[in-house]
PDB file of C-alpha atoms (C1' of nucleotides) in Angstrom:
ATOM      1  CA  MET A   1     -32.030  -3.770  46.387  1.00  0.00           C
ATOM      2  CA  PRO A   2     -30.036  -6.017  48.679  1.00  0.00           C
ATOM      3  CA  GLU A   3     -29.805  -6.010  52.452  1.00  0.00           C
ATOM      4  CA  LEU A   4     -27.808  -8.438  54.563  1.00  0.00           C
ATOM      5  CA  PRO A   5     -29.886 -11.569  53.809  1.00  0.00           C
ATOM      6  CA  GLU A   6     -29.800 -10.982  50.053  1.00  0.00           C
ATOM      7  CA  VAL A   7     -26.068 -10.248  50.071  1.00  0.00           C
ATOM      8  CA  GLU A   8     -25.428 -13.322  52.201  1.00  0.00           C
ATOM      9  CA  THR A   9     -27.499 -15.453  49.827  1.00  0.00           C
ATOM     10  CA  ILE A  10     -25.452 -14.256  46.872  1.00  0.00           C
ATOM     11  CA  ARG A  11     -22.237 -14.821  48.833  1.00  0.00           C
ATOM     12  CA  SER A  12     -23.044 -18.382  49.763  1.00  0.00           C
ATOM     13  CA  LEU A  13     -24.152 -19.222  46.234  1.00  0.00           C
ATOM     14  CA  LEU A  14     -21.032 -17.766  44.605  1.00  0.00           C
ATOM     15  CA  ALA A  15     -18.424 -18.700  47.194  1.00  0.00           C
ATOM     16  CA  GLY A  16     -18.070 -22.323  46.151  1.00  0.00           C
ATOM     17  CA  LYS A  17     -18.049 -21.420  42.482  1.00  0.00           C
ATOM     18  CA  VAL A  18     -15.300 -18.798  42.572  1.00  0.00           C
ATOM     19  CA  ARG A  19     -13.042 -20.167  45.306  1.00  0.00           C
ATOM     20  CA  GLY A  20      -9.774 -21.381  43.844  1.00  0.00           C
ATOM     21  CA  LYS A  21     -10.476 -19.805  40.458  1.00  0.00           C
ATOM     22  CA  THR A  22      -8.030 -17.507  38.700  1.00  0.00           C
ATOM     23  CA  ILE A  23      -9.019 -14.146  37.228  1.00  0.00           C
ATOM     24  CA  ARG A  24      -7.894 -14.424  33.600  1.00  0.00           C
ATOM     25  CA  GLU A  25      -9.206 -11.132  32.289  1.00  0.00           C
ATOM     26  CA  VAL A  26     -10.836  -7.982  33.631  1.00  0.00           C
ATOM     27  CA  VAL A  27     -13.294  -5.982  31.546  1.00  0.00           C
ATOM     28  CA  ALA A  28     -14.246  -2.550  32.833  1.00  0.00           C
ATOM     29  CA  ARG A  29     -14.676   0.953  31.475  1.00  0.00           C
ATOM     30  CA  PRO A  30     -12.317   3.657  32.745  1.00  0.00           C
ATOM     31  CA  GLY A  31     -14.190   6.382  34.562  1.00  0.00           C
ATOM     32  CA  ASP A  32     -17.226   4.211  35.215  1.00  0.00           C
ATOM     33  CA  ARG A  33     -19.187   5.674  38.143  1.00  0.00           C
ATOM     34  CA  ILE A  34     -18.996   2.304  39.880  1.00  0.00           C
ATOM     35  CA  PHE A  35     -15.318   3.041  40.664  1.00  0.00           C
ATOM     36  CA  ARG A  36     -15.872   6.630  41.822  1.00  0.00           C
ATOM     37  CA  ASP A  37     -13.416   7.734  44.476  1.00  0.00           C
ATOM     38  CA  THR A  38     -12.045   4.229  44.794  1.00  0.00           C
ATOM     39  CA  VAL A  39      -9.667   2.740  42.275  1.00  0.00           C
ATOM     40  CA  PRO A  40      -8.599   3.705  38.741  1.00  0.00           C
ATOM     41  CA  VAL A  41      -9.563   0.964  36.313  1.00  0.00           C
ATOM     42  CA  ALA A  42      -5.993   0.521  35.085  1.00  0.00           C
ATOM     43  CA  ARG A  43      -4.800  -0.173  38.604  1.00  0.00           C
ATOM     44  CA  LEU A  44      -7.717  -2.483  39.281  1.00  0.00           C
ATOM     45  CA  LYS A  45      -6.844  -4.518  36.202  1.00  0.00           C
ATOM     46  CA  ARG A  46      -3.221  -4.813  37.245  1.00  0.00           C
ATOM     47  CA  ALA A  47      -4.213  -5.879  40.749  1.00  0.00           C
ATOM     48  CA  LEU A  48      -6.739  -8.520  39.667  1.00  0.00           C
ATOM     49  CA  THR A  49      -5.406 -10.081  36.491  1.00  0.00           C
ATOM     50  CA  GLY A  50      -3.743 -13.436  37.127  1.00  0.00           C
ATOM     51  CA  ARG A  51      -4.764 -13.516  40.788  1.00  0.00           C
ATOM     52  CA  LYS A  52      -6.507 -16.455  42.394  1.00  0.00           C
ATOM     53  CA  ILE A  53      -9.671 -15.956  44.467  1.00  0.00           C
ATOM     54  CA  GLU A  54      -9.108 -17.582  47.834  1.00  0.00           C
ATOM     55  CA  GLY A  55     -12.493 -16.900  49.352  1.00  0.00           C
ATOM     56  CA  LEU A  56     -15.638 -14.796  49.359  1.00  0.00           C
ATOM     57  CA  GLY A  57     -16.718 -13.148  52.587  1.00  0.00           C
ATOM     58  CA  ARG A  58     -19.258 -10.587  53.714  1.00  0.00           C
ATOM     59  CA  ARG A  59     -19.362  -7.714  56.185  1.00  0.00           C
ATOM     60  CA  GLY A  60     -22.737  -5.974  56.542  1.00  0.00           C
ATOM     61  CA  LYS A  61     -23.886  -5.460  52.961  1.00  0.00           C
ATOM     62  CA  TYR A  62     -20.342  -5.580  51.539  1.00  0.00           C
ATOM     63  CA  LEU A  63     -18.967  -8.558  49.620  1.00  0.00           C
ATOM     64  CA  ILE A  64     -15.251  -9.190  50.055  1.00  0.00           C
ATOM     65  CA  PHE A  65     -13.175 -11.280  47.663  1.00  0.00           C
ATOM     66  CA  ALA A  66      -9.856 -12.369  49.183  1.00  0.00           C
ATOM     67  CA  LEU A  67      -7.105 -12.683  46.568  1.00  0.00           C
ATOM     68  CA  ASP A  68      -3.906 -14.706  46.755  1.00  0.00           C
ATOM     69  CA  SER A  69      -1.943 -11.446  46.567  1.00  0.00           C
ATOM     70  CA  GLY A  70      -3.421 -10.431  49.919  1.00  0.00           C
ATOM     71  CA  ASP A  71      -5.496  -7.704  48.288  1.00  0.00           C
ATOM     72  CA  PHE A  72      -9.245  -7.585  48.689  1.00  0.00           C
ATOM     73  CA  LEU A  73     -11.817  -6.810  46.018  1.00  0.00           C
ATOM     74  CA  VAL A  74     -14.775  -5.192  47.787  1.00  0.00           C
ATOM     75  CA  ILE A  75     -18.174  -4.860  46.127  1.00  0.00           C
ATOM     76  CA  HIS A  76     -21.224  -3.033  47.434  1.00  0.00           C
ATOM     77  CA  LEU A  77     -24.363  -3.768  45.406  1.00  0.00           C
ATOM     78  CA  GLY A  78     -26.076  -0.469  46.190  1.00  0.00           C
ATOM     79  CA  MET A  79     -29.763  -0.458  45.330  1.00  0.00           C
ATOM     80  CA  THR A  80     -29.886  -2.365  42.051  1.00  0.00           C
ATOM     81  CA  GLY A  81     -26.586  -4.239  41.842  1.00  0.00           C
ATOM     82  CA  VAL A  82     -26.454  -7.939  41.046  1.00  0.00           C
ATOM     83  CA  LEU A  83     -23.573 -10.341  40.698  1.00  0.00           C
ATOM     84  CA  TYR A  84     -23.736 -13.604  38.797  1.00  0.00           C
ATOM     85  CA  LEU A  85     -21.949 -16.006  36.514  1.00  0.00           C
ATOM     86  CA  LEU A  86     -22.221 -16.185  32.741  1.00  0.00           C
ATOM     87  CA  GLN A  87     -20.779 -18.606  30.247  1.00  0.00           C
ATOM     88  CA  PRO A  88     -17.623 -17.384  28.516  1.00  0.00           C
ATOM     89  CA  GLY A  89     -18.648 -15.310  25.524  1.00  0.00           C
ATOM     90  CA  GLU A  90     -22.242 -15.021  26.687  1.00  0.00           C
ATOM     91  CA  PRO A  91     -23.142 -11.337  26.308  1.00  0.00           C
ATOM     92  CA  GLY A  92     -23.713  -9.395  29.505  1.00  0.00           C
ATOM     93  CA  PRO A  93     -26.939  -7.429  29.905  1.00  0.00           C
ATOM     94  CA  ASP A  94     -27.230  -3.634  29.755  1.00  0.00           C
ATOM     95  CA  HIS A  95     -25.485  -1.911  32.665  1.00  0.00           C
ATOM     96  CA  THR A  96     -22.770  -4.530  33.008  1.00  0.00           C
ATOM     97  CA  HIS A  97     -19.945  -2.608  34.696  1.00  0.00           C
ATOM     98  CA  LEU A  98     -17.395  -5.277  35.518  1.00  0.00           C
ATOM     99  CA  ARG A  99     -16.670  -8.676  34.056  1.00  0.00           C
ATOM    100  CA  LEU A 100     -14.100 -11.057  35.475  1.00  0.00           C
ATOM    101  CA  ALA A 101     -13.247 -13.957  33.205  1.00  0.00           C
ATOM    102  CA  LEU A 102     -12.499 -16.906  35.506  1.00  0.00           C
ATOM    103  CA  ASP A 103     -11.364 -20.422  34.619  1.00  0.00           C
ATOM    104  CA  ASN A 104     -14.740 -21.825  33.583  1.00  0.00           C
ATOM    105  CA  ASN A 105     -17.111 -18.856  33.500  1.00  0.00           C
ATOM    106  CA  ASP A 106     -17.366 -15.114  33.856  1.00  0.00           C
ATOM    107  CA  LEU A 107     -18.434 -13.196  36.931  1.00  0.00           C
ATOM    108  CA  VAL A 108     -20.380 -10.039  36.040  1.00  0.00           C
ATOM    109  CA  PHE A 109     -21.478  -7.069  38.094  1.00  0.00           C
ATOM    110  CA  VAL A 110     -24.642  -5.459  36.709  1.00  0.00           C
ATOM    111  CA  ASP A 111     -26.117  -2.291  38.211  1.00  0.00           C
ATOM    112  CA  PRO A 112     -28.590  -0.042  36.338  1.00  0.00           C
ATOM    113  CA  ARG A 113     -28.676   2.791  38.876  1.00  0.00           C
ATOM    114  CA  THR A 114     -24.945   2.713  39.581  1.00  0.00           C
ATOM    115  CA  PHE A 115     -25.373   3.237  43.308  1.00  0.00           C
ATOM    116  CA  GLY A 116     -23.081   0.248  43.807  1.00  0.00           C
ATOM    117  CA  ARG A 117     -19.319   0.460  44.177  1.00  0.00           C
ATOM    118  CA  VAL A 118     -16.273  -1.612  43.385  1.00  0.00           C
ATOM    119  CA  MET A 119     -13.247  -1.041  45.588  1.00  0.00           C
ATOM    120  CA  LEU A 120      -9.814  -2.451  46.170  1.00  0.00           C
ATOM    121  CA  ALA A 121      -8.041  -2.816  49.517  1.00  0.00           C
ATOM    122  CA  ALA A 122      -4.397  -3.605  50.122  1.00  0.00           C
ATOM    123  CA  PRO A 123      -3.432  -6.301  52.633  1.00  0.00           C
ATOM    124  CA  GLY A 124      -4.416  -5.207  56.123  1.00  0.00           C
ATOM    125  CA  LYS A 125      -6.172  -2.129  54.790  1.00  0.00           C
ATOM    126  CA  LEU A 126      -9.759  -3.407  54.663  1.00  0.00           C
ATOM    127  CA  ASP A 127     -10.814  -0.853  57.233  1.00  0.00           C
ATOM    128  CA  GLU A 128      -9.690   1.958  54.933  1.00  0.00           C
ATOM    129  CA  VAL A 129     -12.435   1.051  52.476  1.00  0.00           C
ATOM    130  CA  PRO A 130     -15.108   3.750  52.554  1.00  0.00           C
ATOM    131  CA  GLY A 131     -18.107   2.499  54.467  1.00  0.00           C
ATOM    132  CA  LEU A 132     -16.382  -0.486  56.049  1.00  0.00           C
ATOM    133  CA  ARG A 133     -14.449   1.435  58.655  1.00  0.00           C
ATOM    134  CA  ASP A 134     -17.447   2.812  60.524  1.00  0.00           C
ATOM    135  CA  LEU A 135     -19.629  -0.262  60.174  1.00  0.00           C
ATOM    136  CA  GLY A 136     -21.314  -1.420  63.371  1.00  0.00           C
ATOM    137  CA  PRO A 137     -21.259  -4.974  64.744  1.00  0.00           C
ATOM    138  CA  GLU A 138     -22.260  -7.963  62.653  1.00  0.00           C
ATOM    139  CA  PRO A 139     -25.787  -8.843  63.822  1.00  0.00           C
ATOM    140  CA  LEU A 140     -25.461 -12.625  63.540  1.00  0.00           C
ATOM    141  CA  ASP A 141     -22.134 -12.833  65.342  1.00  0.00           C
ATOM    142  CA  ALA A 142     -22.304 -14.265  68.847  1.00  0.00           C
ATOM    143  CA  SER A 143     -20.711 -11.059  70.128  1.00  0.00           C
ATOM    144  CA  PHE A 144     -23.724  -8.972  69.115  1.00  0.00           C
ATOM    145  CA  ASN A 145     -26.126  -8.678  72.021  1.00  0.00           C
ATOM    146  CA  ALA A 146     -28.487  -6.251  73.725  1.00  0.00           C
ATOM    147  CA  GLU A 147     -25.663  -4.513  75.614  1.00  0.00           C
ATOM    148  CA  VAL A 148     -23.802  -3.846  72.384  1.00  0.00           C
ATOM    149  CA  LEU A 149     -26.954  -2.530  70.727  1.00  0.00           C
ATOM    150  CA  ALA A 150     -27.784  -0.399  73.746  1.00  0.00           C
ATOM    151  CA  ALA A 151     -24.330   1.173  73.603  1.00  0.00           C
ATOM    152  CA  GLY A 152     -24.982   2.130  69.985  1.00  0.00           C
ATOM    153  CA  LEU A 153     -28.315   3.761  70.808  1.00  0.00           C
ATOM    154  CA  ARG A 154     -27.387   5.439  74.092  1.00  0.00           C
ATOM    155  CA  GLY A 155     -27.846   9.187  74.148  1.00  0.00           C
ATOM    156  CA  ARG A 156     -29.161   9.362  70.590  1.00  0.00           C
ATOM    157  CA  LYS A 157     -32.225  11.437  69.740  1.00  0.00           C
ATOM    158  CA  ALA A 158     -32.679  10.331  66.154  1.00  0.00           C
ATOM    159  CA  PRO A 159     -35.517   7.901  65.384  1.00  0.00           C
ATOM    160  CA  VAL A 160     -34.496   4.344  66.149  1.00  0.00           C
ATOM    161  CA  LYS A 161     -35.148   3.330  62.539  1.00  0.00           C
ATOM    162  CA  SER A 162     -32.822   6.050  61.230  1.00  0.00           C
ATOM    163  CA  LEU A 163     -30.127   4.775  63.556  1.00  0.00           C
ATOM    164  CA  LEU A 164     -30.598   1.220  62.321  1.00  0.00           C
ATOM    165  CA  LEU A 165     -30.297   2.418  58.714  1.00  0.00           C
ATOM    166  CA  SER A 166     -27.073   4.272  59.556  1.00  0.00           C
ATOM    167  CA  GLN A 167     -25.264   0.895  59.869  1.00  0.00           C
ATOM    168  CA  LYS A 168     -23.590   2.066  63.078  1.00  0.00           C
ATOM    169  CA  PRO A 169     -25.407   0.475  66.034  1.00  0.00           C
ATOM    170  CA  VAL A 170     -25.559  -2.680  63.897  1.00  0.00           C
ATOM    171  CA  ALA A 171     -24.625  -3.498  60.301  1.00  0.00           C
ATOM    172  CA  GLY A 172     -26.709  -4.930  57.489  1.00  0.00           C
ATOM    173  CA  LEU A 173     -30.253  -3.649  57.999  1.00  0.00           C
ATOM    174  CA  GLY A 174     -31.978  -1.762  55.197  1.00  0.00           C
ATOM    175  CA  ASN A 175     -35.463  -0.425  54.726  1.00  0.00           C
ATOM    176  CA  ILE A 176     -37.239  -3.789  54.732  1.00  0.00           C
ATOM    177  CA  TYR A 177     -35.614  -5.418  57.734  1.00  0.00           C
ATOM    178  CA  ALA A 178     -35.489  -2.232  59.808  1.00  0.00           C
ATOM    179  CA  ASP A 179     -39.284  -2.011  59.511  1.00  0.00           C
ATOM    180  CA  GLU A 180     -39.763  -5.722  60.129  1.00  0.00           C
ATOM    181  CA  ALA A 181     -37.466  -5.764  63.164  1.00  0.00           C
ATOM    182  CA  CYS A 182     -39.254  -2.779  64.720  1.00  0.00           C
ATOM    183  CA  PHE A 183     -42.608  -4.489  64.187  1.00  0.00           C
ATOM    184  CA  ARG A 184     -41.486  -7.761  65.725  1.00  0.00           C
ATOM    185  CA  ALA A 185     -40.083  -5.891  68.709  1.00  0.00           C
ATOM    186  CA  GLY A 186     -43.261  -3.821  69.134  1.00  0.00           C
ATOM    187  CA  ILE A 187     -41.302  -0.576  68.847  1.00  0.00           C
ATOM    188  CA  ASP A 188     -42.478   2.568  67.051  1.00  0.00           C
ATOM    189  CA  PRO A 189     -39.747   3.266  64.454  1.00  0.00           C
ATOM    190  CA  LEU A 190     -39.986   7.001  65.220  1.00  0.00           C
ATOM    191  CA  ARG A 191     -39.041   6.626  68.898  1.00  0.00           C
ATOM    192  CA  HIS A 192     -35.795   8.317  69.931  1.00  0.00           C
ATOM    193  CA  GLY A 193     -33.140   5.599  69.891  1.00  0.00           C
ATOM    194  CA  GLY A 194     -31.741   6.595  73.242  1.00  0.00           C
ATOM    195  CA  ALA A 195     -35.160   6.500  74.883  1.00  0.00           C
ATOM    196  CA  LEU A 196     -35.657   2.742  74.588  1.00  0.00           C
ATOM    197  CA  GLU A 197     -35.954   0.803  77.850  1.00  0.00           C
ATOM    198  CA  PRO A 198     -33.492  -2.066  78.382  1.00  0.00           C
ATOM    199  CA  ALA A 199     -36.264  -4.609  77.770  1.00  0.00           C
ATOM    200  CA  GLU A 200     -37.096  -2.899  74.481  1.00  0.00           C
ATOM    201  CA  VAL A 201     -33.475  -2.964  73.348  1.00  0.00           C
ATOM    202  CA  GLU A 202     -33.427  -6.638  74.257  1.00  0.00           C
ATOM    203  CA  ALA A 203     -36.530  -7.263  72.139  1.00  0.00           C
ATOM    204  CA  LEU A 204     -35.124  -5.261  69.243  1.00  0.00           C
ATOM    205  CA  CYS A 205     -31.849  -7.157  69.362  1.00  0.00           C
ATOM    206  CA  SER A 206     -33.645 -10.530  69.269  1.00  0.00           C
ATOM    207  CA  SER A 207     -35.968  -9.342  66.508  1.00  0.00           C
ATOM    208  CA  ILE A 208     -33.073  -8.185  64.349  1.00  0.00           C
ATOM    209  CA  ARG A 209     -31.303 -11.511  64.670  1.00  0.00           C
ATOM    210  CA  GLU A 210     -34.449 -13.535  64.078  1.00  0.00           C
ATOM    211  CA  VAL A 211     -35.719 -11.679  61.052  1.00  0.00           C
ATOM    212  CA  LEU A 212     -32.322 -11.752  59.346  1.00  0.00           C
ATOM    213  CA  ALA A 213     -31.778 -15.454  60.063  1.00  0.00           C
ATOM    214  CA  GLU A 214     -35.260 -16.370  58.844  1.00  0.00           C
ATOM    215  CA  SER A 215     -34.795 -14.400  55.668  1.00  0.00           C
ATOM    216  CA  ILE A 216     -31.429 -15.997  54.947  1.00  0.00           C
ATOM    217  CA  ALA A 217     -33.108 -19.386  55.343  1.00  0.00           C
ATOM    218  CA  CYS A 218     -35.617 -18.220  52.686  1.00  0.00           C
ATOM    219  CA  LYS A 219     -32.820 -16.940  50.429  1.00  0.00           C
ATOM    220  CA  GLY A 220     -33.894 -13.337  50.923  1.00  0.00           C
ATOM    221  CA  THR A 221     -36.831 -11.204  49.841  1.00  0.00           C
ATOM    222  CA  THR A 222     -37.847 -10.790  46.213  1.00  0.00           C
ATOM    223  CA  ILE A 223     -40.285  -7.919  45.712  1.00  0.00           C
ATOM    224  CA  ARG A 224     -39.161  -6.454  42.420  1.00  0.00           C
ATOM    225  CA  ASP A 225     -36.089  -7.687  40.663  1.00  0.00           C
ATOM    226  CA  TYR A 226     -33.736  -9.223  43.160  1.00  0.00           C
ATOM    227  CA  ARG A 227     -32.801 -12.770  42.147  1.00  0.00           C
ATOM    228  CA  TRP A 228     -30.315 -14.949  43.930  1.00  0.00           C
ATOM    229  CA  ASP A 229     -29.627 -17.214  40.989  1.00  0.00           C
ATOM    230  CA  GLN A 230     -30.805 -16.409  37.472  1.00  0.00           C
ATOM    231  CA  GLY A 231     -34.538 -16.273  37.906  1.00  0.00           C
ATOM    232  CA  LYS A 232     -34.901 -17.862  41.332  1.00  0.00           C
ATOM    233  CA  SER A 233     -36.724 -15.698  43.873  1.00  0.00           C
ATOM    234  CA  GLY A 234     -36.124 -15.303  47.577  1.00  0.00           C
ATOM    235  CA  GLU A 235     -39.176 -16.532  49.440  1.00  0.00           C
ATOM    236  CA  PHE A 236     -39.189 -14.195  52.424  1.00  0.00           C
ATOM    237  CA  ALA A 237     -41.559 -11.722  50.720  1.00  0.00           C
ATOM    238  CA  ALA A 238     -44.500 -13.900  51.756  1.00  0.00           C
ATOM    239  CA  ARG A 239     -43.420 -13.567  55.391  1.00  0.00           C
ATOM    240  CA  LEU A 240     -43.167  -9.766  55.481  1.00  0.00           C
ATOM    241  CA  GLN A 241     -45.545  -8.467  58.138  1.00  0.00           C
ATOM    242  CA  VAL A 242     -45.490  -4.704  57.553  1.00  0.00           C
ATOM    243  CA  TYR A 243     -43.087  -3.740  54.745  1.00  0.00           C
ATOM    244  CA  GLY A 244     -45.084  -2.915  51.614  1.00  0.00           C
ATOM    245  CA  ARG A 245     -48.332  -3.781  53.383  1.00  0.00           C
ATOM    246  CA  ALA A 246     -49.792  -0.334  54.081  1.00  0.00           C
ATOM    247  CA  GLY A 247     -53.562  -0.607  54.243  1.00  0.00           C
ATOM    248  CA  ASP A 248     -53.490  -4.335  55.000  1.00  0.00           C
ATOM    249  CA  ARG A 249     -54.541  -5.698  58.377  1.00  0.00           C
ATOM    250  CA  CYS A 250     -51.904  -6.024  61.051  1.00  0.00           C
ATOM    251  CA  PRO A 251     -51.242  -9.756  61.523  1.00  0.00           C
ATOM    252  CA  ARG A 252     -51.242  -9.295  65.300  1.00  0.00           C
ATOM    253  CA  CYS A 253     -54.150  -6.950  66.070  1.00  0.00           C
ATOM    254  CA  GLY A 254     -56.055  -6.556  62.804  1.00  0.00           C
ATOM    255  CA  ARG A 255     -55.781  -2.775  62.607  1.00  0.00           C
ATOM    256  CA  LYS A 256     -54.533  -1.148  59.439  1.00  0.00           C
ATOM    257  CA  ILE A 257     -50.819  -1.018  58.755  1.00  0.00           C
ATOM    258  CA  GLU A 258     -49.776   2.597  58.180  1.00  0.00           C
ATOM    259  CA  ARG A 259     -47.121   4.119  55.966  1.00  0.00           C
ATOM    260  CA  THR A 260     -45.176   7.292  56.660  1.00  0.00           C
ATOM    261  CA  VAL A 261     -41.952   8.814  55.395  1.00  0.00           C
ATOM    262  CA  LEU A 262     -38.874   8.968  57.620  1.00  0.00           C
ATOM    263  CA  GLY A 263     -35.638  10.413  56.297  1.00  0.00           C
ATOM    264  CA  GLY A 264     -36.944  10.024  52.779  1.00  0.00           C
ATOM    265  CA  ARG A 265     -37.674   6.321  53.205  1.00  0.00           C
ATOM    266  CA  SER A 266     -41.069   4.634  53.313  1.00  0.00           C
ATOM    267  CA  THR A 267     -41.764   3.380  56.803  1.00  0.00           C
ATOM    268  CA  HIS A 268     -44.454   0.812  57.608  1.00  0.00           C
ATOM    269  CA  PHE A 269     -45.820   0.123  61.069  1.00  0.00           C
ATOM    270  CA  CYS A 270     -48.830  -0.713  63.204  1.00  0.00           C
ATOM    271  CA  ARG A 271     -49.850   2.158  65.430  1.00  0.00           C
ATOM    272  CA  SER A 272     -51.352  -0.072  68.101  1.00  0.00           C
ATOM    273  CA  CYS A 273     -48.737  -2.831  68.249  1.00  0.00           C
ATOM    274  CA  GLN A 274     -45.695  -0.548  68.075  1.00  0.00           C
ATOM    275  CA  ARG A 275     -45.134   2.042  70.806  1.00  0.00           C
TER     276      ARG A 275
ATOM    277  C1'  DC B   1     -20.299  15.258  67.091  1.00  0.00           C
ATOM    278  C1'  DT B   2     -25.394  14.782  65.736  1.00  0.00           C
ATOM    279  C1'  DT B   3     -29.368  15.196  62.785  1.00  0.00           C
ATOM    280  C1'  DG B   4     -32.059  16.066  58.681  1.00  0.00           C
ATOM    281  C1'  DT B   5     -32.211  16.919  53.661  1.00  0.00           C
ATOM    282  C1'  DG B   6     -31.156  16.486  48.987  1.00  0.00           C
ATOM    283  C1'  DC B   7     -29.034  14.067  45.577  1.00  0.00           C
ATOM    284  C1'  DC B   8     -26.742  10.485  42.792  1.00  0.00           C
ATOM    285  C1'  DC B   9     -29.206   7.189  38.667  1.00  0.00           C
ATOM    286  C1'  DT B  10     -32.461   4.057  35.702  1.00  0.00           C
ATOM    287  C1'  DG B  11     -36.757   1.815  35.084  1.00  0.00           C
ATOM    288  C1'  DA B  12     -41.417   0.313  36.270  1.00  0.00           C
ATOM    289  C1'  DC B  13     -45.930   1.632  36.981  1.00  0.00           C
ATOM    290  C1'  DC B  14     -50.103   4.581  37.179  1.00  0.00           C
ATOM    291  C1'  DG B  15     -53.315   8.088  35.748  1.00  0.00           C
ATOM    292  C1'  DC B  16     -54.473  11.214  32.213  1.00  0.00           C
TER     293       DC B  16
ATOM    294  C1'  DT C   1     -48.746   5.563  22.737  1.00  0.00           C
ATOM    295  C1'  DG C   2     -47.014   9.270  25.086  1.00  0.00           C
ATOM    296  C1'  DC C   3     -45.983  11.995  29.023  1.00  0.00           C
ATOM    297  C1'  DG C   4     -45.407  13.446  33.655  1.00  0.00           C
ATOM    298  C1'  DG C   5     -45.300  12.164  38.398  1.00  0.00           C
ATOM    299  C1'  DT C   6     -43.986   8.833  41.927  1.00  0.00           C
ATOM    300  C1'  DC C   7     -41.538   5.301  43.818  1.00  0.00           C
ATOM    301  C1'  DA C   8     -37.645   1.899  44.539  1.00  0.00           C
ATOM    302  C1'  DG C   9     -33.690  -3.767  49.341  1.00  0.00           C
ATOM    303  C1'  DG C  10     -28.425   2.593  49.690  1.00  0.00           C
ATOM    304  C1'  DG C  11     -25.311   5.824  51.159  1.00  0.00           C
ATOM    305  C1'  DC C  12     -22.764  10.087  50.787  1.00  0.00           C
ATOM    306  C1'  DA C  13     -22.008  15.229  50.958  1.00  0.00           C
ATOM    307  C1'  DC C  14     -23.557  19.021  53.008  1.00  0.00           C
ATOM    308  C1'  DA C  15     -25.884  22.448  56.035  1.00  0.00           C
ATOM    309  C1'  DA C  16     -27.543  23.772  60.476  1.00  0.00           C
TER     310       DA C  16
END
DNA sequence: CTTGTGCCCTGACCGC
DNA sequence: TGCGGTCAGGGCACAA
């Protein structure tokens, strides 16, 4: 479900509400798939209980809770994960996998498809967390630019969209924003990544930054069930130009938006505007 | 190392 | 109402 703008929206909403709070109790089921290959529940409970949350950060699509012990609680929402606060005693919905009782309310992680993950990192060991180590540059950092993106695409024969989804040339893009960024840049998502001209890489870099920043300003995209705060929708869906719009008219040239499948993912583009 | 494929899951929706 | 097929904001293991 969530890509960088949705994860960032959740982060900014929760950060002020959990900062400075102490984890009083941890509720989780041993062996839950959410902890696969990461941390045994017993150890997680020992590491979290009684700890204070000092801050909530984000890297790509990963949320990172900094604890006063120096440990980090890392959560990836996968496809259907959500994170929100409940009143103490308020029952969690189906598929609640983790509940942290804080001072005034409870933080719950709910994920029907269990593609999400909960991980724990020791001080200084954040880059040992699966997925974080090989993450590409943060797209909204000042240090991300066309040269950096070009270096990530150089020599690669895979379709540029596949490379964007790999999180390596740049972090945080998923199926929606990869399609939208390619459209804005006028680039066919099936082009070999390494075959892009410098001007095209420049356009792609700008498009990535713009589409992500605009979506964050809209609090993300709600197309099915993503909500950033109990029932409130992200408003970027109305600004999508190609994603989910197969058969509609291209907003630039009026021809039909097409849909194809690339690496098992739906891919939306305009054949005449993207080359 | 690189690239493509299949798979991990649940739930919503559509056509019959 | 059922029932099967398809699809879904992700990422990993594996084969070639």
